[in-house]
mmCIF file of C-alpha atoms in Angstrom:
data_model
loop_
_atom_site.group_PDB
_atom_site.id
_atom_site.type_symbol
_atom_site.label_atom_id
_atom_site.label_comp_id
_atom_site.label_asym_id
_atom_site.label_seq_id
_atom_site.Cartn_x
_atom_site.Cartn_y
_atom_site.Cartn_z
ATOM 1 C CA UNK A 1132 -0.004 0.074 0.017
ATOM 2 C CA UNK A 1133 2.772 2.503 1.001
ATOM 3 C CA UNK A 1134 4.595 1.815 -2.524
ATOM 4 C CA UNK A 1135 1.103 2.005 -4.773
ATOM 5 C CA UNK A 1136 1.628 3.904 -7.979
ATOM 6 C CA UNK A 1137 5.569 3.718 -8.227
ATOM 7 C CA UNK A 1138 7.158 1.588 -10.917
ATOM 8 C CA UNK A 1139 9.906 -0.987 -10.788
ATOM 9 C CA UNK A 1140 12.403 1.614 -12.213
ATOM 10 C CA UNK A 1141 11.168 4.347 -9.240
ATOM 11 C CA UNK A 1142 11.213 1.714 -6.409
ATOM 12 C CA UNK A 1143 15.000 0.632 -7.701
ATOM 13 C CA UNK A 1144 16.058 4.498 -7.905
ATOM 14 C CA UNK A 1145 14.817 5.202 -4.161
ATOM 15 C CA UNK A 1146 16.385 1.681 -2.808
ATOM 16 C CA UNK A 1147 19.530 2.850 -4.952
ATOM 17 C CA UNK A 1148 19.411 6.179 -3.177
ATOM 18 C CA UNK A 1149 19.020 4.743 0.075
ATOM 19 C CA UNK A 1150 21.657 2.622 0.147
ATOM 20 C CA UNK A 1151 24.326 4.735 -1.547
ATOM 21 C CA UNK A 1152 23.771 7.125 1.044
ATOM 22 C CA UNK A 1153 23.139 5.190 3.804
ATOM 23 C CA UNK A 1154 20.104 6.535 5.300
ATOM 24 C CA UNK A 1155 16.998 4.530 6.819
ATOM 25 C CA UNK A 1156 14.280 4.075 4.543
ATOM 26 C CA UNK A 1157 11.583 5.870 6.920
ATOM 27 C CA UNK A 1158 7.586 5.961 6.052
ATOM 28 C CA UNK A 1159 7.912 9.560 5.702
ATOM 29 C CA UNK A 1160 10.723 9.731 3.326
ATOM 30 C CA UNK A 1161 9.031 7.133 1.341
ATOM 31 C CA UNK A 1162 5.818 9.191 1.321
ATOM 32 C CA UNK A 1163 7.630 12.212 0.103
ATOM 33 C CA UNK A 1164 9.548 10.180 -2.420
ATOM 34 C CA UNK A 1165 6.421 8.894 -3.864
ATOM 35 C CA UNK A 1166 4.711 12.292 -3.903
ATOM 36 C CA UNK A 1167 7.708 13.680 -5.647
ATOM 37 C CA UNK A 1168 7.402 10.479 -8.661
ATOM 38 C CA UNK A 1169 3.967 10.654 -8.984
ATOM 39 C CA UNK A 1170 3.396 14.447 -9.287
ATOM 40 C CA UNK A 1171 6.446 14.636 -11.635
ATOM 41 C CA UNK A 1172 4.710 11.920 -13.931
ATOM 42 C CA UNK A 1173 1.289 13.413 -13.724
ATOM 43 C CA UNK A 1174 2.877 16.984 -15.163
ATOM 44 C CA UNK A 1175 1.103 19.064 -12.463
ATOM 45 C CA UNK A 1176 -2.095 17.689 -12.597
ATOM 46 C CA UNK A 1177 -2.191 15.755 -9.854
ATOM 47 C CA UNK A 1178 -1.834 17.117 -6.357
ATOM 48 C CA UNK A 1179 -0.956 15.380 -3.358
ATOM 49 C CA UNK A 1180 -3.095 16.422 -0.217
ATOM 50 C CA UNK A 1181 -0.911 16.857 2.796
ATOM 51 C CA UNK A 1182 -2.263 17.832 6.022
ATOM 52 C CA UNK A 1183 -2.126 17.143 9.639
ATOM 53 C CA UNK A 1184 -5.664 18.411 10.161
ATOM 54 C CA UNK A 1185 -8.510 16.079 11.019
ATOM 55 C CA UNK A 1186 -12.378 16.276 11.375
ATOM 56 C CA UNK A 1187 -12.024 17.752 15.036
ATOM 57 C CA UNK A 1188 -10.996 20.798 13.642
ATOM 58 C CA UNK A 1189 -14.137 21.413 11.518
ATOM 59 C CA UNK A 1190 -16.885 22.907 13.459
ATOM 60 C CA UNK A 1191 -20.464 21.764 13.700
ATOM 61 C CA UNK A 1192 -21.826 19.873 10.815
ATOM 62 C CA UNK A 1193 -21.232 16.569 12.865
ATOM 63 C CA UNK A 1194 -24.114 14.348 11.287
ATOM 64 C CA UNK A 1195 -21.665 14.685 8.193
ATOM 65 C CA UNK A 1196 -18.521 14.670 10.402
ATOM 66 C CA UNK A 1197 -19.761 11.138 11.754
ATOM 67 C CA UNK A 1198 -20.783 9.697 8.267
ATOM 68 C CA UNK A 1199 -16.901 10.649 7.360
ATOM 69 C CA UNK A 1200 -15.475 9.018 10.431
ATOM 70 C CA UNK A 1201 -17.159 5.492 10.195
ATOM 71 C CA UNK A 1202 -15.884 5.758 6.260
ATOM 72 C CA UNK A 1203 -12.442 6.003 8.163
ATOM 73 C CA UNK A 1204 -13.016 3.439 10.327
ATOM 74 C CA UNK A 1205 -14.212 1.174 7.473
ATOM 75 C CA UNK A 1206 -11.242 1.987 5.159
ATOM 76 C CA UNK A 1207 -8.853 1.216 8.362
ATOM 77 C CA UNK A 1208 -10.305 -2.101 8.895
ATOM 78 C CA UNK A 1209 -9.923 -3.666 5.656
ATOM 79 C CA UNK A 1210 -14.078 -2.823 4.919
ATOM 80 C CA UNK A 1211 -13.922 -1.336 1.713
ATOM 81 C CA UNK A 1212 -17.086 -3.219 0.367
ATOM 82 C CA UNK A 1213 -19.051 -0.794 2.658
ATOM 83 C CA UNK A 1214 -18.210 2.331 1.281
ATOM 84 C CA UNK A 1215 -19.858 4.282 -1.629
ATOM 85 C CA UNK A 1216 -18.110 4.934 -5.137
ATOM 86 C CA UNK A 1217 -17.868 8.541 -4.641
ATOM 87 C CA UNK A 1218 -19.786 11.759 -2.446
ATOM 88 C CA UNK A 1219 -21.487 14.448 -3.627
ATOM 89 C CA UNK A 1220 -20.475 17.488 -1.199
ATOM 90 C CA UNK A 1221 -22.740 20.445 -1.775
ATOM 91 C CA UNK A 1222 -23.611 23.502 0.093
ATOM 92 C CA UNK A 1223 -23.231 27.179 0.086
ATOM 93 C CA UNK A 1224 -19.848 29.567 -0.530
ATOM 94 C CA UNK A 1225 -18.136 29.714 2.993
ATOM 95 C CA UNK A 1226 -19.431 26.393 4.796
ATOM 96 C CA UNK A 1227 -16.214 24.569 4.737
ATOM 97 C CA UNK A 1228 -16.847 22.309 1.973
ATOM 98 C CA UNK A 1229 -13.131 21.659 0.858
ATOM 99 C CA UNK A 1230 -11.781 22.211 4.302
ATOM 100 C CA UNK A 1231 -13.545 19.687 5.550
ATOM 101 C CA UNK A 1232 -12.554 16.829 2.885
ATOM 102 C CA UNK A 1233 -8.818 17.918 3.488
ATOM 103 C CA UNK A 1234 -9.563 17.228 7.274
ATOM 104 C CA UNK A 1235 -11.053 13.786 6.270
ATOM 105 C CA UNK A 1236 -7.902 13.552 4.163
ATOM 106 C CA UNK A 1237 -6.035 13.677 7.681
ATOM 107 C CA UNK A 1238 -7.798 10.645 9.545
ATOM 108 C CA UNK A 1239 -8.199 7.923 6.624
ATOM 109 C CA UNK A 1240 -4.900 6.745 6.482
ATOM 110 C CA UNK A 1241 -4.806 6.732 2.439
ATOM 111 C CA UNK A 1242 -3.390 9.311 -0.025
ATOM 112 C CA UNK A 1243 -5.623 12.058 -0.997
ATOM 113 C CA UNK A 1244 -5.127 13.787 -4.445
ATOM 114 C CA UNK A 1245 -6.590 17.102 -5.588
ATOM 115 C CA UNK A 1246 -7.342 16.783 -9.583
ATOM 116 C CA UNK A 1247 -6.285 19.969 -11.106
ATOM 117 C CA UNK A 1248 -6.604 21.481 -14.490
ATOM 118 C CA UNK A 1249 -6.086 18.573 -17.113
ATOM 119 C CA UNK A 1250 -7.330 20.159 -20.153
ATOM 120 C CA UNK A 1251 -5.239 21.229 -23.304
ATOM 121 C CA UNK A 1252 -5.334 23.877 -26.247
ATOM 122 C CA UNK A 1253 -4.139 20.727 -28.641
ATOM 123 C CA UNK A 1254 -6.478 18.507 -29.864
ATOM 124 C CA UNK A 1255 -6.609 14.991 -28.353
ATOM 125 C CA UNK A 1256 -4.326 15.621 -25.610
ATOM 126 C CA UNK A 1257 -6.956 16.438 -23.042
ATOM 127 C CA UNK A 1258 -8.224 12.932 -23.191
ATOM 128 C CA UNK A 1259 -4.670 11.714 -23.133
ATOM 129 C CA UNK A 1260 -4.235 13.848 -19.962
ATOM 130 C CA UNK A 1261 -7.109 12.371 -18.774
ATOM 131 C CA UNK A 1262 -6.300 8.819 -19.441
ATOM 132 C CA UNK A 1263 -2.928 9.176 -17.765
ATOM 133 C CA UNK A 1264 -4.479 10.539 -14.628
ATOM 134 C CA UNK A 1265 -6.981 7.491 -14.221
ATOM 135 C CA UNK A 1266 -4.123 4.990 -14.987
ATOM 136 C CA UNK A 1267 -2.221 6.535 -12.643
ATOM 137 C CA UNK A 1268 -5.074 6.418 -9.902
ATOM 138 C CA UNK A 1269 -5.706 2.960 -10.365
ATOM 139 C CA UNK A 1270 -1.853 2.422 -9.843
ATOM 140 C CA UNK A 1271 -1.827 4.355 -6.597
ATOM 141 C CA UNK A 1272 -4.924 2.337 -4.752
ATOM 142 C CA UNK A 1273 -6.159 3.138 -2.514
ATOM 143 C CA UNK A 1274 -6.893 6.676 -2.916
ATOM 144 C CA UNK A 1275 -9.218 9.220 -2.684
ATOM 145 C CA UNK A 1276 -9.877 11.959 -5.307
ATOM 146 C CA UNK A 1277 -11.126 15.592 -4.699
ATOM 147 C CA UNK A 1278 -12.462 17.388 -7.514
ATOM 148 C CA UNK A 1279 -13.365 21.245 -6.460
ATOM 149 C CA UNK A 1280 -15.783 22.969 -8.624
ATOM 150 C CA UNK A 1281 -16.953 19.809 -9.573
ATOM 151 C CA UNK A 1282 -20.003 21.607 -11.734
ATOM 152 C CA UNK A 1283 -17.230 23.290 -13.826
ATOM 153 C CA UNK A 1284 -14.360 20.407 -13.889
ATOM 154 C CA UNK A 1285 -16.092 17.405 -15.235
ATOM 155 C CA UNK A 1286 -17.780 18.372 -18.440
ATOM 156 C CA UNK A 1287 -21.253 16.984 -20.088
ATOM 157 C CA UNK A 1288 -22.477 14.514 -22.210
ATOM 158 C CA UNK A 1289 -24.388 17.536 -23.561
ATOM 159 C CA UNK A 1290 -21.581 20.113 -24.041
ATOM 160 C CA UNK A 1291 -20.961 21.341 -27.588
ATOM 161 C CA UNK A 1292 -18.625 23.664 -29.243
ATOM 162 C CA UNK A 1293 -15.652 22.310 -28.478
ATOM 163 C CA UNK A 1294 -15.108 19.157 -31.196
ATOM 164 C CA UNK A 1295 -16.799 16.848 -28.767
ATOM 165 C CA UNK A 1296 -13.770 16.890 -25.984
ATOM 166 C CA UNK A 1297 -16.088 17.504 -23.218
ATOM 167 C CA UNK A 1298 -18.417 14.882 -24.024
ATOM 168 C CA UNK A 1299 -15.600 12.502 -24.257
ATOM 169 C CA UNK A 1300 -14.063 13.730 -20.792
ATOM 170 C CA UNK A 1301 -17.232 13.372 -19.333
ATOM 171 C CA UNK A 1302 -17.628 9.540 -20.779
ATOM 172 C CA UNK A 1303 -14.277 8.722 -19.555
ATOM 173 C CA UNK A 1304 -14.780 10.278 -16.126
ATOM 174 C CA UNK A 1305 -18.208 8.575 -15.972
ATOM 175 C CA UNK A 1306 -17.047 5.194 -17.060
ATOM 176 C CA UNK A 1307 -14.238 5.180 -14.577
ATOM 177 C CA UNK A 1308 -16.248 6.190 -11.656
ATOM 178 C CA UNK A 1309 -18.888 3.543 -11.933
ATOM 179 C CA UNK A 1310 -16.118 0.721 -12.114
ATOM 180 C CA UNK A 1311 -17.317 -1.822 -9.308
ATOM 181 C CA UNK A 1312 -13.739 -2.554 -9.074
ATOM 182 C CA UNK A 1313 -13.239 0.752 -7.710
ATOM 183 C CA UNK A 1314 -15.494 0.354 -4.692
ATOM 184 C CA UNK A 1315 -13.509 1.401 -1.886
ATOM 185 C CA UNK A 1316 -10.304 1.780 -3.842
ATOM 186 C CA UNK A 1317 -10.496 4.824 -5.405
ATOM 187 C CA UNK A 1318 -13.130 7.424 -3.766
ATOM 188 C CA UNK A 1319 -14.003 10.703 -5.254
ATOM 189 C CA UNK A 1320 -15.342 13.684 -3.415
ATOM 190 C CA UNK A 1321 -16.682 16.085 -6.070
ATOM 191 C CA UNK A 1322 -17.095 19.528 -4.399
ATOM 192 C CA UNK A 1323 -19.511 22.426 -5.512
ATOM 193 C CA UNK A 1324 -21.974 24.753 -4.447
ATOM 194 C CA UNK A 1325 -24.209 24.259 -7.620
ATOM 195 C CA UNK A 1326 -24.763 20.675 -7.948
ATOM 196 C CA UNK A 1327 -27.947 21.548 -10.137
ATOM 197 C CA UNK A 1328 -25.299 22.023 -12.572
ATOM 198 C CA UNK A 1329 -23.817 18.971 -13.018
ATOM 199 C CA UNK A 1330 -25.125 16.109 -15.205
ATOM 200 C CA UNK A 1331 -27.048 13.761 -13.551
ATOM 201 C CA UNK A 1332 -25.176 10.517 -14.873
ATOM 202 C CA UNK A 1333 -22.293 11.613 -12.366
ATOM 203 C CA UNK A 1334 -24.237 12.222 -9.293
ATOM 204 C CA UNK A 1335 -26.667 8.965 -9.509
ATOM 205 C CA UNK A 1336 -26.298 5.993 -7.275
ATOM 206 C CA UNK A 1337 -23.396 3.678 -8.776
ATOM 207 C CA UNK A 1338 -21.341 6.932 -9.226
ATOM 208 C CA UNK A 1339 -21.328 9.861 -6.182
ATOM 209 C CA UNK A 1340 -23.893 7.812 -4.005
ATOM 210 C CA UNK A 1341 -23.848 9.490 -1.170
ATOM 211 C CA UNK A 1342 -24.590 13.193 -1.139
ATOM 212 C CA UNK A 1343 -23.378 15.546 1.954
ATOM 213 C CA UNK A 1344 -24.731 18.784 2.540
ATOM 214 C CA UNK A 1345 -23.291 21.651 4.523
ATOM 215 C CA UNK A 1346 -25.201 24.688 5.600
ATOM 216 C CA UNK A 1347 -24.191 27.641 7.851
ATOM 217 C CA UNK A 1348 -24.532 27.562 11.388
ATOM 218 C CA UNK A 1349 -28.228 27.960 12.413
ATOM 219 C CA UNK A 1350 -27.959 27.719 16.159
ATOM 220 C CA UNK A 1351 -26.154 29.910 18.977
ATOM 221 C CA UNK A 1352 -23.834 27.008 19.995
ATOM 222 C CA UNK A 1353 -23.251 26.087 16.404
ATOM 223 C CA UNK A 1354 -22.167 29.867 15.807
ATOM 224 C CA UNK A 1355 -19.660 29.809 18.790
ATOM 225 C CA UNK A 1356 -18.199 26.639 18.299
ATOM 226 C CA UNK A 1357 -17.469 27.764 14.657
ATOM 227 C CA UNK A 1358 -15.806 31.297 15.982
ATOM 228 C CA UNK A 1359 -13.936 29.309 18.558
ATOM 229 C CA UNK A 1360 -12.499 27.095 15.563
ATOM 230 C CA UNK A 1361 -11.766 30.189 13.296
ATOM 231 C CA UNK A 1362 -10.000 32.053 16.612
ATOM 232 C CA UNK A 1363 -7.828 28.866 17.275
ATOM 233 C CA UNK A 1364 -6.808 29.088 13.470
ATOM 234 C CA UNK A 1365 -6.086 32.892 13.179
ATOM 235 C CA UNK A 1366 -4.121 32.778 16.426
ATOM 236 C CA UNK A 1367 -6.585 35.266 18.158
ATOM 237 C CA UNK A 1368 -7.088 34.818 21.727
ATOM 238 C CA UNK A 1369 -10.463 36.510 23.473
ATOM 239 C CA UNK A 1370 -12.937 34.937 26.041
ATOM 240 C CA UNK A 1371 -16.617 34.336 24.403
ATOM 241 C CA UNK A 1372 -17.828 36.587 26.609
ATOM 242 C CA UNK A 1373 -15.974 39.465 25.127
ATOM 243 C CA UNK A 1374 -17.137 38.443 21.453
ATOM 244 C CA UNK A 1375 -19.577 41.185 19.858
ATOM 245 C CA UNK A 1376 -22.988 40.245 20.373
ATOM 246 C CA UNK A 1377 -23.542 40.500 16.571
ATOM 247 C CA UNK A 1378 -21.272 37.064 15.908
ATOM 248 C CA UNK A 1379 -23.302 35.212 17.481
ATOM 249 C CA UNK A 1380 -27.088 36.391 17.764
ATOM 250 C CA UNK A 1381 -27.769 35.383 13.854
ATOM 251 C CA UNK A 1382 -29.295 38.608 12.992
ATOM 252 C CA UNK A 1383 -26.466 38.471 10.409
ATOM 253 C CA UNK A 1384 -25.486 35.608 8.873
ATOM 254 C CA UNK A 1385 -21.567 35.191 8.925
ATOM 255 C CA UNK A 1386 -20.174 31.950 7.279
ATOM 256 C CA UNK A 1387 -16.753 30.044 8.160
ATOM 257 C CA UNK A 1388 -15.080 32.465 5.500
ATOM 258 C CA UNK A 1389 -16.501 35.543 6.808
ATOM 259 C CA UNK A 1390 -15.324 35.088 10.443
ATOM 260 C CA UNK A 1391 -11.842 33.935 9.398
ATOM 261 C CA UNK A 1392 -12.064 37.158 7.124
ATOM 262 C CA UNK A 1393 -13.181 39.448 9.931
ATOM 263 C CA UNK A 1394 -10.202 37.849 12.968
ATOM 264 C CA UNK A 1395 -7.953 38.651 10.094
ATOM 265 C CA UNK A 1396 -9.221 42.105 9.665
ATOM 266 C CA UNK A 1397 -9.205 42.854 13.480
ATOM 267 C CA UNK A 1398 -5.379 41.148 13.613
ATOM 268 C CA UNK A 1399 -4.702 43.906 10.852
ATOM 269 C CA UNK A 1400 -5.623 46.830 13.008
ATOM 270 C CA UNK A 1401 -4.099 45.508 16.324
ATOM 271 C CA UNK A 1402 -0.535 44.984 14.174
ATOM 272 C CA UNK A 1403 -0.955 48.990 14.002
ATOM 273 C CA UNK A 1404 0.051 49.149 17.868
ATOM 274 C CA UNK A 1405 2.005 45.996 17.845
ATOM 275 C CA UNK A 1406 -0.784 44.429 20.369
ATOM 276 C CA UNK A 1407 -3.181 41.660 20.440
ATOM 277 C CA UNK A 1408 -6.559 41.770 19.495
ATOM 278 C CA UNK A 1409 -8.679 43.170 22.199
ATOM 279 C CA UNK A 1410 -12.505 43.176 22.553
ATOM 280 C CA UNK A 1411 -12.631 47.032 21.182
ATOM 281 C CA UNK A 1412 -10.907 46.378 18.496
ATOM 282 C CA UNK A 1413 -12.872 43.072 17.095
ATOM 283 C CA UNK A 1414 -16.052 45.088 18.153
ATOM 284 C CA UNK A 1415 -14.813 47.867 15.850
ATOM 285 C CA UNK A 1416 -13.939 45.307 13.365
ATOM 286 C CA UNK A 1417 -17.675 43.681 13.253
ATOM 287 C CA UNK A 1418 -19.003 47.496 12.976
ATOM 288 C CA UNK A 1419 -17.047 48.171 9.908
ATOM 289 C CA UNK A 1420 -16.934 45.285 8.310
ATOM 290 C CA UNK A 1421 -19.531 44.329 5.466
ATOM 291 C CA UNK A 1422 -19.659 40.501 4.073
ATOM 292 C CA UNK A 1423 -20.147 40.548 0.284
ATOM 293 C CA UNK A 1424 -24.027 39.652 0.017
ATOM 294 C CA UNK A 1425 -25.608 37.552 -2.538
ATOM 295 C CA UNK A 1426 -28.742 36.458 -0.518
ATOM 296 C CA UNK A 1427 -30.399 35.179 -4.077
ATOM 297 C CA UNK A 1428 -27.224 32.802 -4.646
ATOM 298 C CA UNK A 1429 -27.081 31.837 -1.449
ATOM 299 C CA UNK A 1430 -30.532 30.874 -0.780
ATOM 300 C CA UNK A 1431 -30.096 29.247 -4.419
ATOM 301 C CA UNK A 1432 -26.953 27.425 -3.169
ATOM 302 C CA UNK A 1433 -28.863 26.269 -0.244
ATOM 303 C CA UNK A 1434 -32.250 24.998 -2.092
ATOM 304 C CA UNK A 1435 -30.097 23.093 -4.631
ATOM 305 C CA UNK A 1436 -28.442 21.123 -1.901
ATOM 306 C CA UNK A 1437 -31.195 20.267 -0.074
ATOM 307 C CA UNK A 1438 -32.746 18.713 -2.810
ATOM 308 C CA UNK A 1439 -29.868 16.650 -3.630
ATOM 309 C CA UNK A 1440 -29.086 15.797 -0.124
ATOM 310 C CA UNK A 1441 -29.532 11.848 0.228
ATOM 311 C CA UNK A 1442 -29.973 11.781 4.300
ATOM 312 C CA UNK A 1443 -32.417 13.455 6.279
ATOM 313 C CA UNK A 1444 -30.012 13.996 9.313
ATOM 314 C CA UNK A 1445 -28.039 16.013 7.296
ATOM 315 C CA UNK A 1446 -30.743 18.696 6.943
ATOM 316 C CA UNK A 1447 -31.234 21.823 9.180
ATOM 317 C CA UNK A 1448 -34.661 21.409 10.904
ATOM 318 C CA UNK A 1449 -36.545 24.381 9.038
ATOM 319 C CA UNK A 1450 -35.344 22.146 5.567
ATOM 320 C CA UNK A 1451 -36.335 18.113 6.718
ATOM 321 C CA UNK A 1452 -39.971 19.812 6.373
ATOM 322 C CA UNK A 1453 -39.758 21.778 3.212
ATOM 323 C CA UNK A 1454 -42.064 20.222 0.507
ATOM 324 C CA UNK A 1455 -39.767 19.290 -2.087
ATOM 325 C CA UNK A 1456 -42.251 20.615 -4.737
ATOM 326 C CA UNK A 1457 -42.075 24.088 -2.928
ATOM 327 C CA UNK A 1458 -37.929 23.785 -3.217
ATOM 328 C CA UNK A 1459 -38.162 22.858 -7.375
ATOM 329 C CA UNK A 1460 -40.859 25.608 -7.888
ATOM 330 C CA UNK A 1461 -38.508 28.172 -5.951
ATOM 331 C CA UNK A 1462 -35.085 26.975 -7.379
ATOM 332 C CA UNK A 1463 -36.584 27.813 -10.647
ATOM 333 C CA UNK A 1464 -37.743 30.983 -9.738
ATOM 334 C CA UNK A 1465 -34.401 31.899 -7.992
ATOM 335 C CA UNK A 1466 -32.835 30.788 -11.758
ATOM 336 C CA UNK A 1467 -35.007 33.617 -13.529
ATOM 337 C CA UNK A 1468 -34.006 36.633 -11.238
ATOM 338 C CA UNK A 1469 -30.182 35.808 -11.094
#
């Protein structure tokens, strides 16, 4: 498993280097060399996701974290047969979708790679690049694959205007994702704020089988937990009773990204006096901060995530009882307004 994805020549190179320099072949050294070899062979089209984070750093989203921890437990205990072929992770911008999957990479005990831009201006090169990537993934198993902004990255069976490249790319990926031999060995994470723009063929059972939906915190406790995590990430140390009430009362919606940006601005103000962030500085920053507001877009992203979610437990209480036909009608109205 630790050498998956390396060919015979690369293994000989590693062993020759170890013998010549009389160094110990540790897991960390092997992982670093493997990363270099595979990224070089992929010509920058695959990037290893390396992190010391784990799901403990993710605020809220308890049901989604519980599911991912069960998946990590199954992987570590040799039960790939119980895992979904892939995940669709949706939700409004700023809810921490990419961050959560990155943290999951720190828990699973297998490599995770991010699919980067593999498209080329030359005829036939795009399909060749993708074929090389898929062959590398098969050689690396077990491996998890994260595709960010999946609605834009994966093409469409009905696309036109590019000499059929998008159709062929879609066909290659769809066929690869549905191969039953890949269950639990190659796990796809399709991350997007607009799952409605993705082809149904990629979202169906047998490909992205489990649909996780993440939302902004809806309770004071969830907002406090999110703020604590963001304060830890940004190095801001303030007791919760000194935090401005506007951050916690829910009258204004702050995503995790908004909170992180706000705390960073407070640190910027504090740096002018070479001091720490104080209650007064944070209050001034909150009073001055105007988060970018796109209410119709956010509502649309919320509703399409609700519609795609395959677990009622993942939905906040107001969304659980919403009539799905009413959601579809509202989505159509929003698309006309935006």
